[in-house]
C-alpha atoms as one frame of an Amber mdcrd trajectory, in Angstrom:
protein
   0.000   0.000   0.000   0.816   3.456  -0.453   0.682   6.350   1.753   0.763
   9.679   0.607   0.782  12.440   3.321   0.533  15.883   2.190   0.882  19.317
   4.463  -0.174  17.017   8.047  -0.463  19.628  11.125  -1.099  17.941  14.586
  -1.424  19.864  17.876  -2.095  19.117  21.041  -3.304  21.555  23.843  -0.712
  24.805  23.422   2.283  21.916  21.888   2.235  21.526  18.005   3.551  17.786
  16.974   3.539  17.515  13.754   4.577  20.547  11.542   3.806  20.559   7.775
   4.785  16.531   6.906   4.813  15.773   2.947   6.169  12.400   2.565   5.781
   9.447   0.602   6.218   6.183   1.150   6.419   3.609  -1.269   4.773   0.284
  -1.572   5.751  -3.253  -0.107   8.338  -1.601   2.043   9.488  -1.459   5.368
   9.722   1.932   6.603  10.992   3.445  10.014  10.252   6.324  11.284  13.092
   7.411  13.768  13.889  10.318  15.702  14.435  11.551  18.989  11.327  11.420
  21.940   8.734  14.176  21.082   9.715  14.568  17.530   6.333  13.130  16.167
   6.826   9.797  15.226   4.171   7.248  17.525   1.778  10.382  15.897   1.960
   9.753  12.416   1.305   6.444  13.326  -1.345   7.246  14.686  -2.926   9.572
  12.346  -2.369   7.233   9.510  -4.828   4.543  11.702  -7.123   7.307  12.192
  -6.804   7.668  15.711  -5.803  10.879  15.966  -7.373  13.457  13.816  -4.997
  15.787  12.234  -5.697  19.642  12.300  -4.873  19.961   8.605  -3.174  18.198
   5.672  -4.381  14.850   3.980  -3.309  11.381   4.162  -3.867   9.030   1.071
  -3.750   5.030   0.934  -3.382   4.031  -2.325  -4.416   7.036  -3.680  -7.677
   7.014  -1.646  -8.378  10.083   1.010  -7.917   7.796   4.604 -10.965   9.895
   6.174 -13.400   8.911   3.317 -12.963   5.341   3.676 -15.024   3.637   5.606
 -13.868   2.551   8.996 -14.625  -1.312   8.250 -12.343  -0.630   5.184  -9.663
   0.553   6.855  -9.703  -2.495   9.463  -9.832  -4.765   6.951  -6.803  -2.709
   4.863  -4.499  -1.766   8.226  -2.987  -3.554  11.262  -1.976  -1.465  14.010
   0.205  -2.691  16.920   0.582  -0.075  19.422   3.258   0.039  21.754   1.201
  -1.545  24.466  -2.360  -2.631  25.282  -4.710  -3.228  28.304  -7.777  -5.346
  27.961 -10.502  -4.854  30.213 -11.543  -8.285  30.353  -9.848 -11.858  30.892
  -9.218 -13.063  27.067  -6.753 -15.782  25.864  -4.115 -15.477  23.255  -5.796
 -18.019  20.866  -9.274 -15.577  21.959  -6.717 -11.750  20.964  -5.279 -13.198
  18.216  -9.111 -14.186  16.526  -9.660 -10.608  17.551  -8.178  -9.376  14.283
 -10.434 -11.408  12.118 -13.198  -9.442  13.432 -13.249  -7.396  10.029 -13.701
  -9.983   7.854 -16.773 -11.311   9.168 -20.298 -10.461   9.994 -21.568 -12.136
  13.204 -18.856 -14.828  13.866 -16.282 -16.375  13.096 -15.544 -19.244  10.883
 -13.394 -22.553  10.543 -11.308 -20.248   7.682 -10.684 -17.479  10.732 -10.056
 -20.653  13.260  -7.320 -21.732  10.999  -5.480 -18.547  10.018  -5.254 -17.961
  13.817  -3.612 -21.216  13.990  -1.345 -20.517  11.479  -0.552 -17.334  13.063
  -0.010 -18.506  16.535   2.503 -21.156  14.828   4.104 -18.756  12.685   4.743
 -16.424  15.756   5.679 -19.736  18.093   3.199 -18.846  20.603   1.895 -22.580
  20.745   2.755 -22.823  24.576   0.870 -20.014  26.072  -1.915 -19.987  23.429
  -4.717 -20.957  26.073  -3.072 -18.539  28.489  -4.211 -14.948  30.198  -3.113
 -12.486  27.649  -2.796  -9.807  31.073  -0.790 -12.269  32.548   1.914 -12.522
  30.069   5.105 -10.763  30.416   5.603  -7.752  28.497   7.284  -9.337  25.815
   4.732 -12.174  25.598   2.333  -9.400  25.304   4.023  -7.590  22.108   4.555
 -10.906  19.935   0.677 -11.779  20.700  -0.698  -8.057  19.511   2.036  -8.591
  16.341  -0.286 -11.560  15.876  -3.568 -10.209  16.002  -2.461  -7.736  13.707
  -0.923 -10.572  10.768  -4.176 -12.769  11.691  -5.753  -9.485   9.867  -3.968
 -10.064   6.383  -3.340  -6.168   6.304  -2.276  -4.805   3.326  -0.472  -2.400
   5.854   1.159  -3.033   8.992   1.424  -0.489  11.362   3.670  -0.766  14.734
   4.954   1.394  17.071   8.193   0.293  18.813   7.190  -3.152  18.136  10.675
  -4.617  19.773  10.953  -2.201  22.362  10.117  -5.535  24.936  11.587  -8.371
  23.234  14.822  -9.586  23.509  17.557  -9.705  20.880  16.629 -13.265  19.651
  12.822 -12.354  19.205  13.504  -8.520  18.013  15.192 -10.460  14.792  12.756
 -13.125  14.470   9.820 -10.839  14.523  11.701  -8.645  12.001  13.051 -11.728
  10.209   9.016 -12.663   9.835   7.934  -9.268   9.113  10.222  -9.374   6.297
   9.207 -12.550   4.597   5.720 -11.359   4.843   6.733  -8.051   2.970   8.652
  -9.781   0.035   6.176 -13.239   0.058   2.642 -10.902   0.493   3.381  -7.172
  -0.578   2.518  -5.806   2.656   3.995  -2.049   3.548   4.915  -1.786   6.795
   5.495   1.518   8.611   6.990   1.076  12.089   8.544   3.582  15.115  12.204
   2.561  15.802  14.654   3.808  18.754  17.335   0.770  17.650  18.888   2.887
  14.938  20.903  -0.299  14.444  17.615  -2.402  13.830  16.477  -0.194  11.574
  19.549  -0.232   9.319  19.573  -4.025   9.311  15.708  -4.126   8.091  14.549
  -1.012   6.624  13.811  -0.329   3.182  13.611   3.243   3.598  13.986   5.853
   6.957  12.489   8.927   7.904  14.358  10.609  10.378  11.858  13.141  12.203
  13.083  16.345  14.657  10.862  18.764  16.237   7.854  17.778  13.938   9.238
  17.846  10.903  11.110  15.280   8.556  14.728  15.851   8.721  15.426  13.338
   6.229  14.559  10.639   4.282  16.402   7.907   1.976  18.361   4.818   2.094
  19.663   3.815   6.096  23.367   4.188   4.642  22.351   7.918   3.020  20.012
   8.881   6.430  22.665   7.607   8.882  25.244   9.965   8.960  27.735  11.313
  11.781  26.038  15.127  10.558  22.395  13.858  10.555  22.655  11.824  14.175
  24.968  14.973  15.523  22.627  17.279  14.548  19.594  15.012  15.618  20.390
  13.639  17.988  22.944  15.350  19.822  25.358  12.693  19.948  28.760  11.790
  18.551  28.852   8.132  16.828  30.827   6.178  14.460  29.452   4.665  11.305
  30.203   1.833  10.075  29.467  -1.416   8.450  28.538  -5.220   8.666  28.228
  -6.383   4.902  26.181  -4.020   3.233  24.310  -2.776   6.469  25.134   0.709
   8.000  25.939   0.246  11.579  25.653   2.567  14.258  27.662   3.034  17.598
  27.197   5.878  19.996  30.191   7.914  21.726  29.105  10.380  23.885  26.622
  12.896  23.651  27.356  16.279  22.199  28.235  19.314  24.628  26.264  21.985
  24.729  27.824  25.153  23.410  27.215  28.502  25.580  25.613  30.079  22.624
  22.872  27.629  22.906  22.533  28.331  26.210  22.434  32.401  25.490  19.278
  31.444  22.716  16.950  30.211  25.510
């Protein structure tokens, strides 16, 4: 799928967000959005899903206006996995993950939805706490089983926000090692919030480096990660290197301040 955002303005109460985005991003790619805390990227995310309501601009899925389509439509197009989740009442795994077939049918569900859960719950290797409490899973439990409801959707886009921010090392690459077959096997897009800069390089297609609401930069991980674009950015000296043909990142020490910073505030 995809997305087309044109001239988005988000504000909350007396704190603008997002700033005047235009971006594109391209189908059947994986694209992270990355930036420092506050600099707008969880609400892109979020405005994309249609949770948040912008203030101005446009967002368009291929080439369709997102708040025309019907909200069925967009369940049935989108998977969003936020960065956490608290259900109200006692469910299963087997019961969230047949939660995102709830789109695709009318009153309930069917043998098709029973198996695709199945599948999914394989594919993620959650076999052995399938029949469990979903709130009383650990954190990173938690995360793989809302990645799953989301797949269990077939979106056409997959949204996530820090989606490996609980997971260990081994399951942060075999969720993005599965997100990745699923991009090059099913043409989904997938859009997704990143703080590993070093994940990101590995996996994405394309980054889009966000500061103070606005996109800072966009391209390739070896053309966005840069000692000027994480300096400036981030305020932090790193060194860049490489491991094959992925950019990798490793952090010195954080910039000092100069005193005619200080004299601006």
């Amino acid at each position: 799928m995809k997305i087309d955002i044109c001239n988005l303005v988000f504000s909350y109460p007396g704190k603008k967000i997002l700033d005047g985005i235009n971006v594109t991003m391209d189908d059947s790619e994986i694209v992270c959005l990355v930036g420092p805390n506050g600099s707008g990227k969880s609400t892109i995310v979020k405005c994309i899903e249609s949770i948040l309501v912008p203030d101005k601009g446009q967002i368009f899925l291929d080439g369709k206006e997102s708040k025309r389509m019907k909200k069925i439509d967009l369940a049935k197009k989108i998977g969003y996995v936020p960065q956490s989740y608290n259900f109200t009442f006692s469910m299963t795994v087997f019961e969230i993950i047949l939660m995102g077939r709830r789109p695709h049918y009318s009153w309930q569900s069917s043998i098709m939805d029973t198996d695709i859960v199945i599948d999914i719950i394989i594919l993620m290797e959650l076999e052995d706490i399938a029949l469990r409490q979903f709130n009383l899973l650990s954190g990173g439990q938690q995360q793989r089983v809302l990645i799953a409801r989301a797949l269990a959707q077939h979106p056409e886009l997959l949204l996530l926000d820090e989606p490996t921010s609980a997971l260990d090392i081994a399951h942060q690459l075999e969720i993005m090692d599965i997100i990745t077959k699923l991009v090059n096997e099913k043409n989904m897009s997938v859009v997704m919030v990143v703080h590993d800069l070093n994940l990101a390089a590995r996996y994405a297609d394309a980054i889009i480096m966000l500061k103070d609401g606005k996109i800072y930069a966009k391209g390739k991980p070896e053309q966005v990660f840069t000692k000027r674009n994480l300096s400036l950015v981030y305020d932090v000296e790193v060194k860049i290197g490489n491991h094959g043909d992925k950019v990798t990142i490793t952090p010195i020490a954080k910039m000092k301040v100069s005193k005619k910073r200080y004299n601006c505030l």
